Structures are given as C-alpha cells and as structure tokens.
Amino acid sequence: MQLQYPSLMAAVATSLNGSIGNFTQEPPKNFGFVLYDSFDVLDISGSIEPLYLLSSSHQLNLSLIAESMAPVYMRPAANETNPVHSHFQLSVNPTHTFEDPPQDLDVLFVPGGGGERLGNITAAVDFVRNTYPRVKYLITVCTGAGVAARAGLLDGKRATTNKASWDKIIPLGKGVQWTSPARWVVDGNIWTSSGVTAGIDLMFAFIEKFYGKDIAHRIQAVTEHKRTFDPCDDPFAAINNVPPSGHCK
Ligand SMILES: *[C@@H]1O[C@H](CO)[C@@H](O)[C@H](O)[C@H]1NC(C)=O
Ligand SMILES: *[C@@H]1O[C@H](CO)[C@@H](O)[C@H](O)[C@H]1NC(C)=O
Ligand SMILES: *[C@@H]1O[C@H](CO)[C@@H](O)[C@H](O)[C@H]1NC(C)=O
Ligand SMILES: *[C@@H]1O[C@H](CO)[C@@H](O)[C@H](O)[C@H]1NC(C)=O
C-alpha cells in the first residue's frame, strides 16, 4: 500500500484556505528545535508532524539547532562510566549551530531524552538560557523541562515534566512550581508538557491557540491522533505515583 501523503497535504491546504480565525496577534512562524546527543525522537517528531501539516498552508520555518552540524543521535545515553555499544541509533541533521543560530526565532523548543540526565548537555543548557530572552515562546516536552530548569528559566513558574522521571527532574529546579497531574502547563510564554506523547497534545493546543480550532481539528483528522483536550487530564501521574502538586490550569 502506498502512502498518499502529498494528497493529504493538499487536502489540508485546500480545506484550510481562508479558515484562519480572527486573531489580532501575528502567529508564531519560526520554530527552533534544540538537539543534543540522546534526545528523544518522538519528543521532537511528535510536534514537528502537526507543524509540517500546518506548513502546507502557512509559511513556517523549522530549524534544528545543535552544538555542531554533525548528525545528532537518538541512542541509549552513554557516559564515561557506562559506554553503550548498542547500534540502536537514529540521527537528525542540524540546520544550525548553537554558535550561529537563526536570528528571528519565535519559538524555542526543547525535547527530553536520556541525554538530558546522563549526557553532557552544558552547551544546550547555555544555548537555551541565552536564547530565551530573544524568543516569544518556550516549549519543553518531557524531560526537556529539566534543561529549562537547569537554565533557570522555570524559577517561579508552574511547569510539568515526565511523571516517570519526576524524582530525577524536580531537583533541577528548586524554585519551580512543579505541577502534577498535568498533561501540559502554560505559564506566561512557557509551555511545558509531561512525557513524550504529551508533547503532541501540547502542540495541538499551541496550534489551536494561534491558528484556530478549524486548522487544529483538520490536522487532527489527518494525523488521526486521539487528542487530550484537557491539560489536567493526566492518568500518568497516578500510574507513576507522583503526588498532586500545583495547579494544572
Ligand atoms: C475581529 O475581532 C475584533 C474584536 O473582537 C472585531 O472588532 C473585528 O470586527 C473582527 N474582525 C473580523 C474581520 O471579523
Ligand atoms: C523564514 O526564514 C527566512 C530566513 O531567516 C526569512 O527570510 C523568512 O521571512 C522566514 N519566514 C517566515 C514565515 O517568517
Ligand atoms: C552514567 O550512566 C549510568 C547508567 O546509565 C548512570 O547510572 C550514571 O549516573 C551516569 N553517570 C553520570 C556521571 O551521569
Ligand atoms: C561538557 O561540554 C562542554 C561544552 O561542549 C565542554 O566544555 C565540557 O568540557 C564538557 N564537560 C565534560 C565533563 O565533558
């Protein structure tokens, strides 16, 4: 069976023609995704997918930003005491480096992944800290909240992270109002999601807010994703024994 992606894209574009809501704010168009060794691929691809479909009808820029232009791997996180010899690897090619990033980013996006805790992500943390003041929105998915917490950007804010990694991430941000249960949390211009697939629901909510319900629903119909619409709907807090804290809305 052949995937009919080009015609799906065309269908989204056609059905969305002229369906943008009455939004006074210019919607965010330039998205920069931070990459580091042993990032989680679904954390980024889950959010890139709806943006990709959105880009068939709206001009968007997607940048993939890493320490160097070398491919960045999703693979079991290794360090000096625990070298991993697994050949389970998947790579993404960066478009920009931390030293020479795009200048006009609207959204900075930070994924999680094994590298967040086990690897050396100093360069990514510094980049996120230095870039945040120049962007309109910061989005983190899963343990990407740990990167933002280490950068000091979540202090005094409500935020959430993967409930299965809760105990490892919350010490990274002692001034953060860590929130559970929460599939995602919005505080000011910072959007944080719970684990992996929660990032897809966050991105749908983000697109709906800035581009409208029609487009979000149309992209949902194409991706056939069963959205969680309520940011407080988070069964994984109880499943991972994370006690309630903070307010999800
Ligand atoms: C957009 O919304 C504003 C405020 O609600 C309203 O005054 C204006 O007429 C609307 N514009 C269009 C084109 O619908
Ligand atoms: C995309 O990036 C290019 C290069 O920075 C810029 O000229 C263009 O305006 C951007 N597109 C949008 C939709 O902002
Ligand atoms: C190295 O990896 C092991 C196993 O993944 C982990 O337990 C350990 O904490 C890591 N060491 C450092 C310094 O991060
Ligand atoms: C971690 O990475 C930074 C930036 O790439 C580098 O300067 C530093 O030496 C590294 N630290 C360790 C312990 O490898």
Tab-separated table of C-alpha atoms and ligand atoms in Angstrom:
chain	number	residue	atom	x	y	z
A	1	MET	CA	0.000	0.000	0.000
A	2	GLN	CA	1.249	3.426	-0.895
A	3	LEU	CA	1.055	6.381	1.456
A	4	GLN	CA	-0.765	9.269	-0.177
A	5	TYR	CA	0.982	11.979	1.773
A	6	PRO	CA	1.204	14.652	-0.931
A	7	SER	CA	-2.548	14.441	-1.492
A	8	LEU	CA	-3.179	14.543	2.278
A	9	MET	CA	-1.098	17.719	2.467
A	10	ALA	CA	-3.070	19.173	-0.436
A	11	ALA	CA	-6.331	18.259	1.294
A	12	VAL	CA	-5.247	20.055	4.464
A	13	ALA	CA	-4.155	23.102	2.473
A	14	THR	CA	-7.408	23.247	0.474
A	15	SER	CA	-9.719	22.719	3.406
A	16	LEU	CA	-7.888	25.384	5.380
A	17	ASN	CA	-7.877	28.066	2.755
A	18	GLY	CA	-9.251	31.184	4.385
A	19	SER	CA	-10.136	29.408	7.592
A	20	ILE	CA	-7.726	31.291	9.856
A	21	GLY	CA	-9.556	32.739	12.814
A	22	ASN	CA	-9.739	36.394	13.721
A	23	PHE	CA	-6.510	36.639	15.597
A	24	THR	CA	-5.025	40.024	16.286
A	25	GLN	CA	-1.648	38.534	17.166
A	26	GLU	CA	0.801	37.505	14.453
A	27	PRO	CA	1.054	33.715	14.891
A	28	PRO	CA	4.493	32.230	15.617
A	29	LYS	CA	6.197	31.107	12.399
A	30	ASN	CA	9.843	30.436	13.131
A	31	PHE	CA	10.415	27.323	15.218
A	32	GLY	CA	13.849	26.314	16.526
A	33	PHE	CA	14.256	22.784	17.891
A	34	VAL	CA	17.224	22.166	20.209
A	35	LEU	CA	19.089	18.895	19.640
A	36	TYR	CA	21.574	17.132	21.902
A	37	ASP	CA	23.017	13.639	21.981
A	38	SER	CA	20.469	11.010	23.092
A	39	PHE	CA	17.460	13.293	22.677
A	40	ASP	CA	14.112	11.506	22.344
A	41	VAL	CA	12.979	11.430	18.731
A	42	LEU	CA	9.235	11.351	19.404
A	43	ASP	CA	9.564	14.418	21.639
A	44	ILE	CA	10.510	16.397	18.549
A	45	SER	CA	8.839	14.465	15.713
A	46	GLY	CA	5.522	14.349	17.594
A	47	SER	CA	5.460	18.142	17.495
A	48	ILE	CA	7.030	18.530	14.066
A	49	GLU	CA	4.304	16.388	12.458
A	50	PRO	CA	1.383	18.806	13.066
A	51	LEU	CA	3.664	21.761	12.225
A	52	TYR	CA	4.616	20.007	8.985
A	53	LEU	CA	0.942	19.709	8.025
A	54	LEU	CA	0.352	23.316	9.098
A	55	SER	CA	3.225	24.344	6.811
A	56	SER	CA	1.272	23.155	3.764
A	57	SER	CA	-0.998	26.170	4.146
A	58	HIS	CA	1.110	28.597	6.206
A	59	GLN	CA	4.687	29.719	5.768
A	60	LEU	CA	6.727	28.297	8.613
A	61	ASN	CA	10.446	27.910	9.220
A	62	LEU	CA	11.779	24.880	11.030
A	63	SER	CA	15.363	24.999	12.340
A	64	LEU	CA	17.199	22.149	14.036
A	65	ILE	CA	19.923	23.572	16.262
A	66	ALA	CA	22.806	21.623	17.817
A	67	GLU	CA	26.319	22.093	19.139
A	68	SER	CA	27.793	21.282	15.711
A	69	MET	CA	26.478	20.449	12.246
A	70	ALA	CA	27.274	16.750	12.796
A	71	PRO	CA	24.261	14.415	12.896
A	72	VAL	CA	22.710	14.163	16.348
A	73	TYR	CA	21.710	10.707	17.513
A	74	MET	CA	18.876	9.238	19.435
A	75	ARG	CA	20.579	6.282	21.093
A	76	PRO	CA	20.877	4.870	24.596
A	77	ALA	CA	22.632	7.567	26.621
A	78	ALA	CA	26.272	6.789	27.294
A	79	ASN	CA	28.876	8.339	29.517
A	80	GLU	CA	32.434	7.545	30.569
A	81	THR	CA	31.441	5.075	33.263
A	82	ASN	CA	28.731	3.493	31.147
A	83	PRO	CA	29.768	3.269	27.482
A	84	VAL	CA	26.948	1.850	25.398
A	85	HIS	CA	27.732	-0.327	22.438
A	86	SER	CA	24.222	-0.668	21.139
A	87	HIS	CA	23.655	0.005	17.445
A	88	PHE	CA	20.164	1.243	18.100
A	89	GLN	CA	20.637	4.697	16.618
A	90	LEU	CA	18.700	7.201	14.592
A	91	SER	CA	20.116	10.550	13.521
A	92	VAL	CA	18.852	14.003	12.640
A	93	ASN	CA	20.849	16.567	10.668
A	94	PRO	CA	21.032	20.007	12.282
A	95	THR	CA	20.406	23.087	10.156
A	96	HIS	CA	22.147	25.499	12.559
A	97	THR	CA	24.622	25.504	15.428
A	98	PHE	CA	24.314	26.992	18.924
A	99	GLU	CA	27.042	29.475	17.894
A	100	ASP	CA	25.256	30.553	14.733
A	101	PRO	CA	21.511	30.082	15.276
A	102	PRO	CA	18.680	31.648	13.252
A	103	GLN	CA	18.240	35.244	14.374
A	104	ASP	CA	14.466	35.580	14.285
A	105	LEU	CA	13.094	32.604	16.214
A	106	ASP	CA	9.567	32.895	17.568
A	107	VAL	CA	9.541	29.569	19.387
A	108	LEU	CA	12.356	27.696	21.079
A	109	PHE	CA	11.539	24.021	21.528
A	110	VAL	CA	13.440	21.745	23.933
A	111	PRO	CA	12.960	17.959	23.845
A	112	GLY	CA	13.812	15.482	26.556
A	113	GLY	CA	15.599	12.161	26.306
A	114	GLY	CA	18.232	10.040	28.012
A	115	GLY	CA	20.972	12.557	27.233
A	116	GLU	CA	19.212	15.101	29.415
A	117	ARG	CA	20.354	13.317	32.558
A	118	LEU	CA	23.158	11.021	31.525
A	119	GLY	CA	24.962	13.050	28.894
A	120	ASN	CA	26.824	16.353	28.904
A	121	ILE	CA	24.251	18.930	27.818
A	122	THR	CA	26.053	22.016	29.139
A	123	ALA	CA	26.140	23.581	25.660
A	124	ALA	CA	22.399	23.032	25.150
A	125	VAL	CA	21.558	24.450	28.610
A	126	ASP	CA	23.676	27.562	27.908
A	127	PHE	CA	22.082	27.997	24.490
A	128	VAL	CA	18.544	27.729	25.916
A	129	ARG	CA	19.394	30.223	28.713
A	130	ASN	CA	20.888	32.755	26.281
A	131	THR	CA	18.218	32.378	23.604
A	132	TYR	CA	15.059	32.521	25.747
A	133	PRO	CA	15.116	36.352	26.077
A	134	ARG	CA	15.020	36.659	22.263
A	135	VAL	CA	12.033	34.366	21.580
A	136	LYS	CA	8.285	34.767	22.077
A	137	TYR	CA	7.604	31.259	23.398
A	138	LEU	CA	9.495	28.428	25.035
A	139	ILE	CA	8.134	24.897	24.696
A	140	THR	CA	9.559	21.894	26.518
A	141	VAL	CA	8.484	18.287	26.131
A	142	CYS	CA	9.095	15.512	28.649
A	143	THR	CA	12.429	15.869	30.472
A	144	GLY	CA	13.205	18.890	28.274
A	145	ALA	CA	11.801	20.751	31.301
A	146	GLY	CA	14.991	19.650	33.074
A	147	VAL	CA	17.062	21.569	30.507
A	148	ALA	CA	14.968	24.710	31.008
A	149	ALA	CA	15.110	24.246	34.794
A	150	ARG	CA	18.900	23.964	34.687
A	151	ALA	CA	18.928	27.142	32.594
A	152	GLY	CA	16.983	28.822	35.447
A	153	LEU	CA	14.071	29.714	33.168
A	154	LEU	CA	11.334	27.951	35.146
A	155	ASP	CA	12.030	29.554	38.531
A	156	GLY	CA	8.817	30.995	39.982
A	157	LYS	CA	6.767	29.374	37.208
A	158	ARG	CA	4.321	26.494	37.025
A	159	ALA	CA	5.736	23.669	34.929
A	160	THR	CA	5.476	19.938	34.434
A	161	THR	CA	7.594	17.078	33.137
A	162	ASN	CA	7.512	13.322	32.540
A	163	LYS	CA	5.886	11.707	35.594
A	164	ALA	CA	8.102	8.619	35.223
A	165	SER	CA	11.182	10.887	35.618
A	166	TRP	CA	9.617	13.200	38.208
A	167	ASP	CA	12.038	12.467	41.070
A	168	LYS	CA	15.059	12.999	38.812
A	169	ILE	CA	13.887	16.243	37.209
A	170	ILE	CA	12.293	18.275	40.004
A	171	PRO	CA	15.558	18.682	41.982
A	172	LEU	CA	16.948	20.513	38.909
A	173	GLY	CA	14.540	23.396	39.553
A	174	LYS	CA	14.090	24.097	43.265
A	175	GLY	CA	12.246	27.376	42.623
A	176	VAL	CA	9.794	25.815	40.171
A	177	GLN	CA	6.113	25.185	40.986
A	178	TRP	CA	6.210	21.621	39.642
A	179	THR	CA	2.682	20.664	38.725
A	180	SER	CA	1.025	17.234	38.821
A	181	PRO	CA	-1.244	15.872	37.488
A	182	ALA	CA	-0.814	17.861	34.271
A	183	ARG	CA	-0.551	16.717	30.669
A	184	TRP	CA	0.786	20.180	29.912
A	185	VAL	CA	1.072	23.529	31.674
A	186	VAL	CA	1.128	27.078	30.314
A	187	ASP	CA	2.651	29.827	32.441
A	188	GLY	CA	3.157	33.103	30.608
A	189	ASN	CA	5.115	32.331	27.455
A	190	ILE	CA	6.418	28.991	28.723
A	191	TRP	CA	4.621	25.789	27.717
A	192	THR	CA	5.827	22.549	29.348
A	193	SER	CA	4.462	19.073	28.723
A	194	SER	CA	4.555	15.762	30.513
A	195	GLY	CA	6.215	12.686	28.950
A	196	VAL	CA	6.846	12.114	25.235
A	197	THR	CA	3.345	11.860	23.654
A	198	ALA	CA	2.039	14.680	25.875
A	199	GLY	CA	4.071	16.948	23.597
A	200	ILE	CA	1.741	16.112	20.710
A	201	ASP	CA	-1.266	17.332	22.714
A	202	LEU	CA	0.662	20.432	23.752
A	203	MET	CA	1.480	21.230	20.120
A	204	PHE	CA	-2.143	20.756	19.025
A	205	ALA	CA	-3.230	23.158	21.807
A	206	PHE	CA	-0.499	25.597	20.714
A	207	ILE	CA	-1.616	25.472	17.061
A	208	GLU	CA	-5.258	25.830	18.106
A	209	LYS	CA	-4.454	28.915	20.182
A	210	PHE	CA	-2.548	30.739	17.464
A	211	TYR	CA	-4.029	29.366	14.240
A	212	GLY	CA	-7.545	28.429	15.307
A	213	LYS	CA	-9.757	25.420	16.054
A	214	ASP	CA	-10.580	24.583	12.421
A	215	ILE	CA	-7.000	24.069	11.422
A	216	ALA	CA	-6.147	22.121	14.585
A	217	HIS	CA	-9.138	19.836	14.040
A	218	ARG	CA	-8.288	19.340	10.369
A	219	ILE	CA	-4.686	18.401	11.187
A	220	GLN	CA	-6.001	16.088	13.893
A	221	ALA	CA	-8.246	14.401	11.303
A	222	VAL	CA	-5.265	13.806	9.015
A	223	THR	CA	-2.917	12.528	11.732
A	224	GLU	CA	-5.764	10.525	13.342
A	225	HIS	CA	-4.405	11.455	16.762
A	226	LYS	CA	-6.826	11.000	19.675
A	227	ARG	CA	-6.161	14.320	21.341
A	228	THR	CA	-6.289	15.017	25.031
A	229	PHE	CA	-8.041	18.404	25.137
A	230	ASP	CA	-7.890	18.987	28.895
A	231	PRO	CA	-4.390	19.889	30.153
A	232	CYS	CA	-5.349	18.448	33.566
A	233	ASP	CA	-6.219	15.015	32.108
A	234	ASP	CA	-3.091	13.137	33.177
A	235	PRO	CA	-3.557	9.498	34.248
A	236	PHE	CA	0.212	9.002	34.257
A	237	ALA	CA	0.685	10.992	37.461
A	238	ALA	CA	-1.128	8.264	39.441
A	239	ILE	CA	0.389	5.445	37.384
A	240	ASN	CA	3.866	6.760	38.269
A	241	ASN	CA	2.922	7.510	41.897
A	242	VAL	CA	3.501	11.239	41.600
A	243	PRO	CA	1.528	13.056	44.311
A	244	PRO	CA	-0.652	16.059	43.411
A	245	SER	CA	1.058	19.451	43.434
A	246	GLY	CA	0.362	22.842	41.907
A	247	HIS	CA	-2.476	23.767	39.552
A	248	CYS	CA	-2.617	22.442	36.001
A	249	LYS	CA	-4.582	25.452	34.688
B	1	LIG	C1	-12.036	40.656	14.769
B	1	LIG	O1	-12.332	40.734	16.149
B	1	LIG	C2	-12.490	42.072	16.603
B	1	LIG	C3	-12.609	42.032	18.137
B	1	LIG	O2	-13.497	41.018	18.548
B	1	LIG	C4	-13.680	42.696	15.899
B	1	LIG	O3	-13.854	44.042	16.340
B	1	LIG	C5	-13.445	42.694	14.392
B	1	LIG	O4	-14.571	43.189	13.725
B	1	LIG	C6	-13.136	41.268	13.916
B	1	LIG	N1	-12.716	41.307	12.520
B	1	LIG	C7	-13.189	40.480	11.600
B	1	LIG	C8	-12.650	40.616	10.226
B	1	LIG	O5	-14.010	39.599	11.868
B	2	LIG	C1	11.986	32.145	7.298
B	2	LIG	O1	13.354	32.447	7.482
B	2	LIG	C2	13.864	33.273	6.463
B	2	LIG	C3	15.345	33.390	6.703
B	2	LIG	O2	15.611	33.808	8.029
B	2	LIG	C4	13.164	34.624	6.500
B	2	LIG	O3	13.635	35.448	5.463
B	2	LIG	C5	11.658	34.402	6.318
B	2	LIG	O4	10.989	35.624	6.475
B	2	LIG	C6	11.158	33.409	7.335
B	2	LIG	N1	9.767	33.093	7.064
B	2	LIG	C7	8.770	33.422	7.885
B	2	LIG	C8	7.424	32.910	7.502
B	2	LIG	O5	8.935	34.096	8.895
B	3	LIG	C1	26.394	7.156	33.624
B	3	LIG	O1	25.369	6.251	33.189
B	3	LIG	C2	24.905	5.405	34.203
B	3	LIG	C3	23.947	4.389	33.606
B	3	LIG	O2	23.110	4.936	32.633
B	3	LIG	C4	24.244	6.251	35.285
B	3	LIG	O3	23.754	5.438	36.320
B	3	LIG	C5	25.252	7.242	35.827
B	3	LIG	O4	24.625	8.108	36.746
B	3	LIG	C6	25.868	8.063	34.714
B	3	LIG	N1	26.941	8.887	35.223
B	3	LIG	C7	26.931	10.210	35.117
B	3	LIG	C8	28.133	10.913	35.624
B	3	LIG	O5	25.993	10.824	34.633
B	4	LIG	C1	30.721	19.326	28.556
B	4	LIG	O1	30.542	20.045	27.344
B	4	LIG	C2	31.130	21.341	27.387
B	4	LIG	C3	30.667	22.082	26.121
B	4	LIG	O2	30.726	21.285	24.993
B	4	LIG	C4	32.620	21.215	27.500
B	4	LIG	O3	33.219	22.479	27.522
B	4	LIG	C5	32.932	20.465	28.784
B	4	LIG	O4	34.321	20.216	28.861
B	4	LIG	C6	32.188	19.132	28.849
B	4	LIG	N1	32.329	18.565	30.199
B	4	LIG	C7	32.675	17.298	30.402
B	4	LIG	C8	32.744	16.852	31.821
B	4	LIG	O5	32.934	16.527	29.474
